[in-house]
Amino acid sequence: MLRIDNCLFGYDDGHRLLASSMKLDSESASQLTLLSDLAPGARFGSSDGYWTGFPLPQLDRYALMRTWPAPEMPRPGCVWTHAILIETSLFEDVDDLSRLRELARRPRGPNDSSFYVQAIAPKAMLSAPARLNASAIRTTRAIEILGGLYGSDEGSIAVERPGELDDEIFAIWSQQWPRLRRNFRFQTATSDEASATRSRFDLRLQWRHASNYQLVPFSVKEVPAWLDAAAADLSAASGHQLRRFLWRYGKDVKKQRGSFRPLCETFVSNRQTGGEVADNFVHAISRWFPSKDDALALKQDVVDGELFAERQLDVLSFILKQDKGETFPLPSSEGVGRLSNLWPGQADAMLELAEYAISEDSELAISITGIVLGLIPTSNFWTVTRDFPKVRQRIIQKRPNLLDAEEISELDSSSVAEMIEVVPFDDPVGGALVRRLLHRTDEEMARKVLRRFPTYATAELLSVATTLDNRSLRAWFRALTDEPSLVLVPRTMASVKHSSTLYSLGEALGWLSADVLRAGTDPWLAGLGGATNDLSPDENDVLGSFLIALAMEVGGPGAQILFERFFMPIHDRIMRSYLPPKANDILVERLPNLGWRRNWDTGLRLRVGITYAYIRHHLDVRSFASLSHDKRVRELLAAVAQDLEGGGPYATSISTV
């Protein structure tokens, strides 16, 4: 249980401890004995005593002593001192420390010691009425004390008579946060000499008329704002807002007395608004509290926008660009949420910060980037990011579908190229990009789009490439066919809507080029599957001849499908001597050489080539039997099969149908 102990010091063949309610170690006893004796040069005057306060860390106590003159004792200069030993944890609960003054009791004589061997219950102290009369606090004197205590390390506070500043000093002590309270060293004895003994105290009082008194330069007319705020806070009418601020943020500062003024200046700055706030306030905080764990609670609230809410971006900018996380912590989840409230009022500043953060490799940079990117609405994305290319690219990387907008068509080719490079490979937005950019004749840009989105961009281009009737479409088509691997894919070719597109592809790819042969029949079968035939008869013959020649060369299951579909029409045209020259050039080159006596018969060469393809590629005999329903043609096919090695089953298949 918490307790307050008592000690009595006085004269007994020398100044010594006379009574105590607790056992003291030798070091504490020695310190208490020394400071309980008459202070050097002390003047009592009309006062009945003075106060001394100092910490006793070895006991985890704080000693508050009241010293009275003892003229009844036989030796001149004797004093009585009642030492009140307070458990430091009590400083967390007591709002007005002037209540402690009621606990001091002067002994009535040498034998009056029974009171001091008993401890005091804290509740007695807590229930004691406050002695301090707030209205008695003189602002001018309070400012003088505060300035000497926190604003200067030199000089003393001048007094006319002993005890005249007790109310102000106890009010100032009450204002301090708990840790500063229990380390506060003060003495209200009025001295007429500035002795070395008194330098151990944070606060020194000196008789104004002493010969060696040195006046501290001080002008009430030039009181800085922090000092004025500290003095005003002593009054109960102020609501003690500064005191609550100090208690909240003084709990984890490294310097105690040295942190009072910086905290007050921060409080004052936080109450100002707009341009009144000093631009360098965040620099000042980092200078006042240089280590990361110094004033961490204050710094966290500054970063999170709990303090200086309208300057949160300035704080983050300072941390990101200058501090580099050396002094300030990262924003918490609450700080991130509060930062979002700055949009759209400070949109440009947020985007500027994100533009810088994107190039930085730090946790804070990543955090800021994520926050800002999440705030930009899709509806006006292109407008707000116009001057922030890095932000624009990062958002596009996360949301590629934003490229499907009218604004993309307004960008120059290099900007488009930069945009698509950050988008995931083969993202579905590739199809939309073709639609948005197809009006451009920039073949290099078309090539980049098609390479980046080989599936979706190529499929979209094939679906619209019905006729190459304009320059831009021809440029895109050239970009596509310059890289056959992009187009000769079944999934891509399935997007073809018209046979004319297949014809254009065949011509652009060189018909039976090495790339076409390597890809086989599957891409063309996929293209034929959903295509509407919009070719002229001659063009149909060219396409059919190409596909037959391709099937004979590469074989596979797809070959027999192409044979079944195109053999009879092409054979019929040959038999009628009406195969167009281009078709003839494509097909005849791939037909077998039957010698000079029979090579004139292109129909025979076609039947031999197809029959040999069935045999060589081990195609289905049932497919061979279904090549034609014309009796004469079937007989011709059977005869060819019968004459070729391995063709027996194919000849038989026709005769058994």
XYZ file of C-alpha atoms in Angstrom:
657
model
C 0.000 0.000 0.000
C 1.147 3.497 -0.803
C 2.292 5.627 2.106
C 3.869 8.927 3.012
C 6.576 8.800 5.672
C 7.791 11.483 8.066
C 11.190 12.528 9.371
C 11.993 15.215 11.910
C 15.340 16.997 11.990
C 16.507 19.420 14.648
C 19.194 20.279 17.177
C 20.496 17.639 19.597
C 24.172 18.294 20.186
C 24.273 19.228 16.521
C 21.782 19.160 13.701
C 20.565 15.574 13.227
C 17.672 13.218 12.575
C 15.424 13.114 15.629
C 12.566 10.858 14.541
C 11.442 8.881 11.467
C 8.592 6.598 10.409
C 10.902 4.573 8.123
C 14.419 3.246 8.240
C 16.811 5.354 6.161
C 19.977 4.202 4.444
C 23.108 6.160 5.285
C 23.262 8.004 1.952
C 19.658 9.183 2.146
C 20.013 10.113 5.805
C 23.127 12.119 5.039
C 21.478 13.992 2.163
C 18.352 14.742 4.164
C 20.395 15.924 7.156
C 22.464 18.261 5.012
C 19.518 19.880 3.232
C 17.344 20.050 6.328
C 19.860 22.307 8.076
C 19.678 26.072 7.700
C 20.302 27.069 4.074
C 23.417 29.237 3.633
C 22.509 32.902 3.815
C 18.825 32.171 4.412
C 16.696 35.052 5.643
C 13.474 34.247 7.502
C 12.242 37.782 8.000
C 8.535 37.734 8.788
C 8.189 34.287 7.223
C 7.842 31.280 9.480
C 9.860 28.987 7.183
C 10.753 27.818 3.701
C 10.306 24.751 1.466
C 12.861 22.389 -0.004
C 12.076 19.648 -2.498
C 14.361 17.070 -4.123
C 14.301 13.422 -5.249
C 15.632 10.465 -3.280
C 16.008 7.865 -6.050
C 17.632 5.311 -3.764
C 14.382 5.215 -1.764
C 12.075 5.776 -4.760
C 10.780 8.746 -2.756
C 10.555 12.461 -3.128
C 11.453 14.596 -0.115
C 9.401 17.716 0.530
C 10.764 19.540 3.570
C 9.482 22.470 5.568
C 12.131 24.305 7.633
C 11.289 26.687 10.515
C 13.535 28.820 12.712
C 14.023 27.357 16.211
C 14.865 30.333 18.449
C 13.903 28.296 21.538
C 16.955 26.076 21.077
C 20.189 26.912 22.948
C 22.338 27.453 19.872
C 21.801 30.357 17.442
C 20.768 29.400 13.901
C 18.954 26.227 14.911
C 16.038 25.043 12.782
C 13.302 22.451 12.800
C 12.695 20.550 9.535
C 9.810 18.207 8.820
C 10.668 15.961 5.844
C 7.664 14.434 4.051
C 8.843 11.369 2.057
C 6.385 10.811 -0.790
C 6.212 7.656 -2.882
C 6.843 8.847 -6.425
C 3.827 6.998 -7.843
C 1.590 9.477 -6.014
C 2.674 12.158 -8.470
C 0.549 10.377 -11.075
C -2.656 11.059 -9.133
C -2.371 14.379 -7.320
C -3.435 17.315 -9.459
C -2.678 20.153 -7.014
C 0.590 19.664 -5.123
C -0.190 22.577 -2.820
C -2.189 20.011 -0.816
C 1.141 18.671 0.409
C 1.702 21.917 2.283
C -1.018 20.972 4.718
C 1.009 17.942 5.838
C 3.904 19.984 7.262
C 3.865 20.211 11.086
C 6.288 22.178 13.272
C 7.180 20.424 16.522
C 6.238 22.201 19.722
C 9.522 21.369 21.381
C 12.401 18.890 21.646
C 10.190 16.146 23.059
C 7.398 16.478 20.471
C 8.413 13.607 18.171
C 5.559 11.070 18.387
C 3.824 12.426 15.275
C 6.895 11.852 13.094
C 7.304 8.141 13.790
C 3.953 7.411 12.111
C 3.328 7.186 8.360
C 0.582 9.230 6.714
C -2.091 7.462 4.665
C -2.181 8.932 1.127
C -5.946 9.306 1.320
C -5.440 11.872 4.047
C -3.298 13.915 1.710
C -5.646 13.429 -1.234
C -8.642 14.498 0.796
C -6.917 17.565 2.189
C -8.293 20.832 0.827
C -6.096 22.692 -1.617
C -4.270 25.515 0.042
C -3.385 27.276 -3.153
C -5.591 30.181 -4.083
C -5.444 30.269 -7.898
C -6.544 33.871 -7.940
C -3.491 34.724 -5.856
C -1.126 33.661 -8.635
C 0.546 36.765 -9.996
C 1.068 36.308 -13.715
C 4.049 38.625 -13.900
C 5.916 36.753 -11.175
C 4.869 33.391 -12.602
C 6.302 34.390 -15.969
C 9.526 35.427 -14.278
C 9.819 32.078 -12.482
C 8.919 30.044 -15.571
C 11.430 31.987 -17.655
C 14.182 31.395 -15.119
C 13.289 27.730 -14.707
C 12.874 26.725 -18.346
C 14.245 29.556 -20.421
C 17.617 30.235 -18.814
C 20.293 28.359 -16.889
C 21.718 31.429 -15.232
C 20.656 33.878 -12.565
C 18.231 33.855 -9.661
C 14.687 35.044 -9.055
C 14.591 38.242 -7.038
C 12.316 38.463 -3.980
C 11.624 41.242 -1.493
C 10.688 38.977 1.385
C 10.828 35.242 2.188
C 7.821 33.142 1.160
C 6.358 35.638 -1.281
C 6.556 33.224 -4.245
C 5.389 30.015 -2.556
C 1.995 30.026 -4.261
C 3.499 30.537 -7.707
C 6.181 27.879 -7.180
C 3.699 25.214 -6.023
C 1.427 26.071 -8.957
C 4.343 25.672 -11.380
C 5.334 22.383 -9.716
C 1.734 21.147 -10.074
C 1.829 21.962 -13.784
C 4.713 19.576 -14.403
C 4.156 16.042 -15.674
C 4.819 13.213 -13.163
C 8.407 12.398 -14.080
C 9.424 16.064 -14.101
C 7.605 16.573 -10.791
C 9.564 13.867 -9.024
C 12.875 15.255 -10.321
C 12.155 18.895 -9.539
C 14.741 20.350 -7.129
C 13.737 23.620 -5.533
C 14.121 25.681 -2.381
C 12.142 28.755 -1.402
C 14.673 30.033 1.128
C 15.534 33.651 0.384
C 19.286 33.996 0.387
C 21.445 37.063 0.444
C 24.350 35.159 -1.111
C 24.720 33.085 -4.298
C 26.589 30.167 -2.754
C 27.741 27.003 -4.525
C 25.452 24.973 -2.267
C 22.395 26.491 -3.882
C 23.473 25.480 -7.411
C 22.092 22.007 -6.781
C 18.557 23.414 -7.169
C 16.672 24.050 -10.425
C 15.109 27.168 -8.931
C 17.021 29.767 -6.911
C 15.631 32.727 -4.970
C 17.760 35.640 -3.834
C 17.054 38.709 -1.755
C 16.713 41.629 -4.116
C 18.782 43.921 -1.882
C 21.744 41.532 -1.543
C 25.038 43.158 -2.460
C 25.977 40.413 -4.917
C 22.553 40.014 -6.542
C 22.683 39.689 -10.331
C 19.449 40.614 -12.063
C 18.387 38.272 -14.858
C 17.592 40.331 -17.981
C 13.873 39.924 -18.381
C 11.101 42.016 -19.858
C 7.444 41.201 -19.401
C 6.726 43.265 -22.503
C 8.681 40.779 -24.644
C 7.254 37.533 -23.294
C 7.461 34.769 -25.896
C 4.268 32.918 -26.739
C 5.310 29.652 -25.074
C 6.022 31.417 -21.786
C 2.793 33.351 -21.911
C 0.868 30.115 -22.488
C 2.630 28.393 -19.577
C 1.770 31.252 -17.218
C -1.842 31.438 -18.357
C -2.243 27.684 -17.803
C -1.569 28.069 -14.071
C -5.032 29.540 -13.642
C -7.928 27.120 -13.227
C -9.941 29.337 -15.555
C -7.673 28.257 -18.423
C -9.004 24.706 -18.275
C -5.376 23.518 -17.980
C -5.237 22.527 -21.656
C -1.477 22.997 -21.719
C -1.140 20.873 -18.584
C -3.012 18.008 -20.214
C -0.789 18.408 -23.278
C 2.344 18.274 -21.137
C 1.173 15.216 -19.240
C 0.374 13.388 -22.462
C 3.584 14.140 -24.298
C 6.043 14.589 -21.437
C 5.783 10.931 -20.434
C 8.496 9.688 -22.818
C 10.835 12.650 -23.314
C 14.477 11.990 -22.507
C 15.256 15.428 -21.084
C 12.860 16.509 -18.393
C 13.264 20.202 -17.613
C 14.884 20.761 -21.032
C 11.764 19.431 -22.781
C 9.305 21.795 -21.104
C 9.853 24.746 -23.414
C 9.834 22.643 -26.657
C 6.568 21.016 -25.600
C 5.046 24.412 -24.820
C 6.181 25.788 -28.174
C 4.661 22.768 -29.902
C 1.405 23.351 -28.008
C 1.301 26.990 -29.065
C 2.094 26.192 -32.699
C -0.581 23.509 -32.799
C -3.222 26.031 -31.680
C -2.313 28.369 -34.499
C -3.819 27.850 -37.931
C -2.870 28.237 -41.554
C 0.076 30.449 -42.357
C 0.571 31.348 -38.694
C 2.200 27.971 -38.093
C 5.928 28.243 -38.490
C 7.106 26.477 -41.631
C 10.024 24.943 -39.789
C 8.077 23.537 -36.834
C 8.780 19.944 -37.844
C 12.492 20.737 -38.164
C 12.348 22.171 -34.660
C 10.783 19.010 -33.260
C 13.510 16.881 -34.806
C 16.114 19.238 -33.356
C 14.565 19.299 -29.881
C 14.091 15.544 -29.759
C 16.846 14.112 -31.988
C 16.629 10.411 -31.162
C 13.795 8.329 -32.564
C 12.506 7.202 -29.158
C 12.637 10.718 -27.657
C 9.118 12.234 -27.392
C 7.798 9.304 -29.404
C 4.165 9.918 -28.423
C 4.410 13.528 -29.624
C 6.090 12.574 -32.882
C 3.560 9.820 -33.568
C 0.659 12.246 -33.180
C 2.404 14.776 -35.417
C 2.982 12.146 -38.108
C -0.583 10.860 -37.761
C -2.084 14.338 -38.071
C -3.505 14.289 -34.535
C -1.431 17.449 -34.092
C -0.914 19.966 -36.909
C -3.591 18.188 -38.925
C -3.430 20.676 -41.785
C 0.365 20.240 -41.989
C 0.456 16.451 -42.026
C 1.742 16.412 -45.587
C 4.559 18.805 -44.675
C 5.551 16.454 -41.881
C 5.569 13.422 -44.149
C 7.481 15.354 -46.798
C 10.135 16.305 -44.253
C 10.430 12.733 -43.001
C 10.644 11.314 -46.498
C 13.024 13.838 -48.042
C 15.197 14.938 -45.125
C 14.657 12.936 -41.970
C 14.670 9.577 -43.802
C 12.984 7.960 -40.812
C 15.875 8.768 -38.447
C 13.793 10.855 -36.029
C 10.110 10.276 -36.739
C 8.085 7.047 -36.759
C 5.894 5.801 -39.596
C 2.230 6.812 -39.629
C -0.106 4.395 -37.871
C -3.267 3.000 -39.431
C -5.179 5.888 -37.836
C -2.710 8.344 -39.339
C -3.162 6.788 -42.742
C -6.901 7.173 -42.428
C -6.561 10.780 -41.345
C -4.282 11.530 -44.283
C -7.052 10.477 -46.623
C -9.161 13.354 -45.271
C -6.804 15.786 -47.005
C -8.109 14.683 -50.414
C -9.130 16.520 -52.531
C -8.346 19.774 -50.726
C -4.600 19.100 -50.877
C -4.635 16.806 -53.887
C -1.703 18.456 -55.690
C 0.495 18.375 -52.604
C -0.355 14.714 -52.011
C 0.384 13.811 -55.612
C 3.657 15.739 -55.522
C 4.692 13.831 -52.422
C 3.709 10.512 -53.962
C 5.615 11.411 -57.149
C 8.749 11.747 -55.024
C 7.992 8.716 -52.855
C 7.676 6.365 -55.813
C 11.409 6.702 -56.500
C 12.351 6.080 -52.868
C 13.007 2.639 -51.461
C 11.766 2.907 -47.894
C 8.864 1.684 -45.827
C 7.529 5.220 -45.457
C 7.753 5.846 -49.208
C 5.848 2.659 -49.919
C 3.250 3.593 -47.315
C 2.744 7.125 -48.677
C 2.561 5.865 -52.244
C -0.073 3.328 -51.326
C -2.138 5.901 -49.450
C -2.191 8.445 -52.265
C -2.764 5.904 -55.008
C -5.753 4.586 -53.144
C -7.330 8.045 -52.979
C -7.301 8.964 -56.657
C -10.781 8.436 -58.118
C -11.161 6.649 -61.415
C -13.520 9.299 -62.771
C -10.881 12.023 -63.096
C -7.710 9.960 -62.930
C -6.258 11.347 -66.157
C -6.945 14.941 -65.158
C -5.445 14.886 -61.671
C -2.345 12.912 -62.688
C -1.481 15.001 -65.749
C 1.612 16.522 -64.134
C 2.626 13.411 -62.206
C 3.868 10.749 -64.643
C 5.287 8.417 -62.003
C 2.042 8.413 -60.062
C 0.139 7.830 -63.277
C 2.329 4.888 -64.227
C 2.123 3.305 -60.774
C -1.660 3.495 -60.773
C -1.825 2.099 -64.296
C 0.346 -0.754 -63.081
C -2.206 -1.532 -60.389
C -5.296 -0.759 -62.461
C -4.548 -1.424 -66.154
C -8.190 -1.012 -67.084
C -7.701 2.764 -66.731
C -5.958 2.657 -70.103
C -9.346 2.008 -71.661
C -10.123 5.726 -71.798
C -10.381 8.430 -74.417
C -7.372 10.190 -72.910
C -5.012 7.411 -74.029
C -5.501 8.445 -77.639
C -4.219 11.927 -76.795
C -0.866 10.725 -75.455
C 2.244 10.762 -77.610
C 3.764 7.453 -78.659
C 6.573 7.535 -76.085
C 4.098 8.109 -73.255
C 1.941 5.248 -74.463
C 5.019 3.029 -74.608
C 5.939 3.940 -71.025
C 2.413 3.195 -69.874
C 2.127 -0.232 -71.429
C 5.543 -1.275 -70.124
C 4.299 -1.121 -66.526
C 1.130 -3.122 -67.196
C 1.261 -6.876 -66.471
C 2.173 -8.889 -69.528
C -0.760 -9.905 -71.746
C -3.344 -8.109 -69.626
C -6.868 -8.078 -71.116
C -6.644 -4.288 -71.503
C -4.587 -4.995 -74.631
C -7.787 -5.427 -76.611
C -9.078 -2.029 -75.518
C -5.758 -0.418 -76.446
C -6.102 -1.665 -80.022
C -9.553 -0.133 -80.252
C -8.317 3.159 -78.758
C -5.128 3.416 -80.848
C -6.085 1.791 -84.132
C -6.463 5.186 -85.809
C -2.708 5.797 -85.520
C -0.337 4.859 -88.319
C 2.587 4.426 -85.925
C 3.795 0.935 -86.799
C 6.368 0.878 -83.999
C 3.749 1.659 -81.385
C 1.475 -1.000 -82.870
C 4.308 -3.498 -82.587
C 4.869 -2.642 -78.918
C 1.180 -3.024 -78.095
C 0.958 -6.361 -79.886
C 4.102 -7.687 -78.230
C 2.989 -6.617 -74.770
C -0.501 -8.081 -75.161
C -0.038 -10.910 -77.667
C -3.315 -12.663 -76.920
C -5.786 -9.859 -76.412
C -4.339 -7.179 -78.692
C -3.756 -9.596 -81.575
C -7.212 -11.097 -81.198
C -8.810 -7.667 -81.230
C -6.865 -6.636 -84.306
C -7.854 -9.792 -86.170
C -11.481 -9.275 -85.279
C -11.576 -5.848 -86.950
C -9.194 -6.491 -89.843
C -11.902 -7.328 -92.398
C -10.417 -5.271 -95.184
C -7.192 -3.348 -95.043
C -8.835 -0.235 -96.386
C -6.949 2.455 -94.485
C -3.344 3.330 -93.744
C -3.517 2.882 -89.986
C -5.025 -0.595 -90.213
C -2.394 -1.625 -92.751
C 0.333 -0.347 -90.397
C -1.022 -2.423 -87.530
C -1.386 -5.446 -89.800
C 2.216 -5.146 -90.926
C 3.328 -4.937 -87.307
C 1.371 -8.108 -86.619
C 2.569 -10.169 -89.569
C 6.164 -9.091 -89.049
C 6.047 -11.333 -85.997
C 4.268 -14.520 -87.080
C 4.535 -16.052 -83.620
C 2.005 -13.475 -82.400
C -0.690 -14.399 -84.876
C -0.124 -18.099 -85.673
C -1.753 -19.201 -82.431
C -5.122 -21.044 -82.465
C -6.559 -18.984 -79.617
C -5.679 -15.773 -81.417
C -6.800 -16.889 -84.869
C -10.164 -17.891 -83.418
C -10.924 -14.155 -83.263
C -11.029 -13.850 -87.049
C -14.475 -12.781 -88.169
C -14.091 -12.982 -91.976
C -12.285 -15.208 -94.440
C -10.813 -12.124 -96.057
C -8.711 -11.654 -92.930
C -7.302 -15.168 -93.327
C -6.524 -14.404 -96.946
C -4.698 -11.196 -95.959
C -2.757 -13.052 -93.287
C -1.706 -15.764 -95.705
C -0.487 -13.236 -98.203
C 1.317 -11.121 -95.589
C 2.959 -14.180 -94.031
C 4.230 -15.439 -97.408
C 1.707 -18.281 -97.633
C 3.849 -21.394 -97.194
C 6.716 -19.694 -95.370
C 8.813 -21.496 -92.790
C 6.865 -19.794 -89.961
C 3.537 -20.885 -91.433
C 4.711 -24.483 -91.899
C 6.094 -24.556 -88.382
C 2.767 -23.434 -86.904
C 0.858 -26.165 -88.774
C -2.837 -26.351 -89.542
C -4.337 -25.625 -86.112
C -4.233 -21.786 -86.317
C -5.988 -21.814 -89.709
C -8.616 -24.281 -88.575
C -9.297 -22.019 -85.572
C -9.653 -19.045 -87.912
C -12.012 -20.879 -90.263
C -14.215 -21.967 -87.375
C -15.946 -18.620 -86.765
C -15.220 -16.755 -89.994
C -17.858 -15.597 -92.426
C -16.859 -16.198 -96.034
C -16.600 -12.838 -97.764
C -14.071 -13.829 -100.464
C -14.562 -13.824 -104.210
C -14.457 -17.223 -106.005
C -10.878 -16.689 -107.148
C -9.778 -15.673 -103.635
C -11.523 -18.731 -102.236
C -9.504 -20.867 -104.661
C -6.273 -19.211 -103.527
C -7.062 -19.770 -99.858
C -8.212 -23.346 -100.477
C -5.116 -24.194 -102.539
C -2.897 -22.773 -99.800
C -4.611 -24.815 -97.078
C -4.398 -28.045 -99.142
C -0.707 -27.452 -99.773
C -0.154 -26.728 -96.084
C -2.027 -29.875 -95.038
C -0.040 -32.059 -97.467
C 3.201 -30.673 -96.043
C 2.553 -30.839 -92.292
C -0.092 -33.553 -91.887
C -1.725 -34.098 -88.513
C -5.399 -34.450 -87.597
C -6.086 -30.991 -88.936
C -4.828 -31.941 -92.376
C -7.634 -34.412 -93.049
C -10.205 -31.781 -92.031
C -8.760 -29.360 -94.578
C -8.630 -32.096 -97.240
C -12.273 -32.975 -96.610
C -13.303 -29.335 -96.938
C -11.159 -28.070 -99.828
C -10.117 -31.073 -101.983
C -13.305 -31.378 -103.972
C -13.761 -27.650 -104.791
C -10.127 -27.231 -105.851
C -10.045 -30.553 -107.749
C -13.218 -29.565 -109.535
C -11.730 -26.192 -110.554
C -8.602 -27.944 -111.823
C -10.626 -30.443 -113.792
C -12.464 -27.514 -115.331
C -9.125 -25.827 -116.083
C -10.175 -22.760 -114.084
C -7.719 -22.541 -111.163
C -6.529 -18.926 -110.769
C -2.809 -18.317 -111.434
C -2.003 -17.382 -107.819
C -3.724 -20.518 -106.539
C -1.937 -22.586 -109.135
C 1.439 -21.107 -108.142
C 0.850 -21.897 -104.446
C -0.426 -25.429 -104.991
C 1.538 -26.851 -107.908
C 4.865 -26.158 -106.240
C 3.878 -28.617 -103.461
C 2.458 -31.365 -105.755
C 4.534 -34.484 -106.526
C 6.612 -34.608 -109.715
C 5.161 -37.325 -111.966
C 7.585 -36.899 -114.805
C 7.397 -34.817 -117.921
C 4.833 -37.095 -119.482
C 2.236 -36.688 -116.691
C 3.077 -33.425 -114.966
C 0.697 -31.609 -117.269
C -2.194 -33.340 -115.455
C -2.551 -31.115 -112.384
C -5.652 -33.027 -111.270
C -3.718 -36.271 -111.188
C -0.865 -34.647 -109.331
C -3.357 -33.291 -106.732
C -4.909 -36.762 -106.245
C -1.481 -38.357 -105.906
C -0.282 -35.617 -103.499
C -3.292 -35.921 -101.210
C -3.278 -39.753 -101.285
C 0.414 -39.780 -100.508
C -0.176 -37.324 -97.640
C -2.766 -39.697 -96.141
C -0.319 -42.570 -96.381
C 2.749 -40.627 -95.175
C 0.988 -38.979 -92.223
C -1.080 -42.050 -91.339
C -4.359 -40.240 -91.620
C -7.763 -41.867 -91.076
C -8.920 -44.094 -93.975
C -12.502 -43.029 -93.295
C -11.523 -39.427 -93.935
C -9.952 -40.473 -97.253
C -13.142 -42.261 -98.265
C -15.184 -39.096 -97.575
C -13.131 -36.788 -99.784
C -15.646 -36.959 -102.619
C -19.118 -38.272 -103.310
C -18.548 -38.126 -107.068
C -18.261 -41.719 -108.368
C -15.720 -40.872 -111.040
C -13.481 -38.938 -108.642
C -13.685 -41.728 -106.063
C -12.581 -44.240 -108.694
C -9.665 -42.007 -109.615
C -8.648 -41.702 -105.930
C -8.920 -45.460 -105.419
C -6.764 -46.085 -108.469
C -4.090 -43.740 -107.174
C -4.172 -45.354 -103.732
C -3.905 -48.809 -105.222
C -0.762 -47.821 -107.119
C 1.016 -46.281 -104.103
C 2.899 -48.339 -101.564
C 0.817 -48.526 -98.423
C -2.259 -47.226 -100.184
C -4.201 -50.467 -100.174
C -6.310 -49.695 -97.084
C -7.254 -46.330 -98.537
C -8.276 -47.888 -101.866
C -10.301 -50.478 -100.019
C -11.997 -47.812 -97.890
C -13.470 -46.236 -101.007
C -14.710 -49.496 -102.511
C -16.399 -50.531 -99.238
C -18.358 -47.326 -98.743
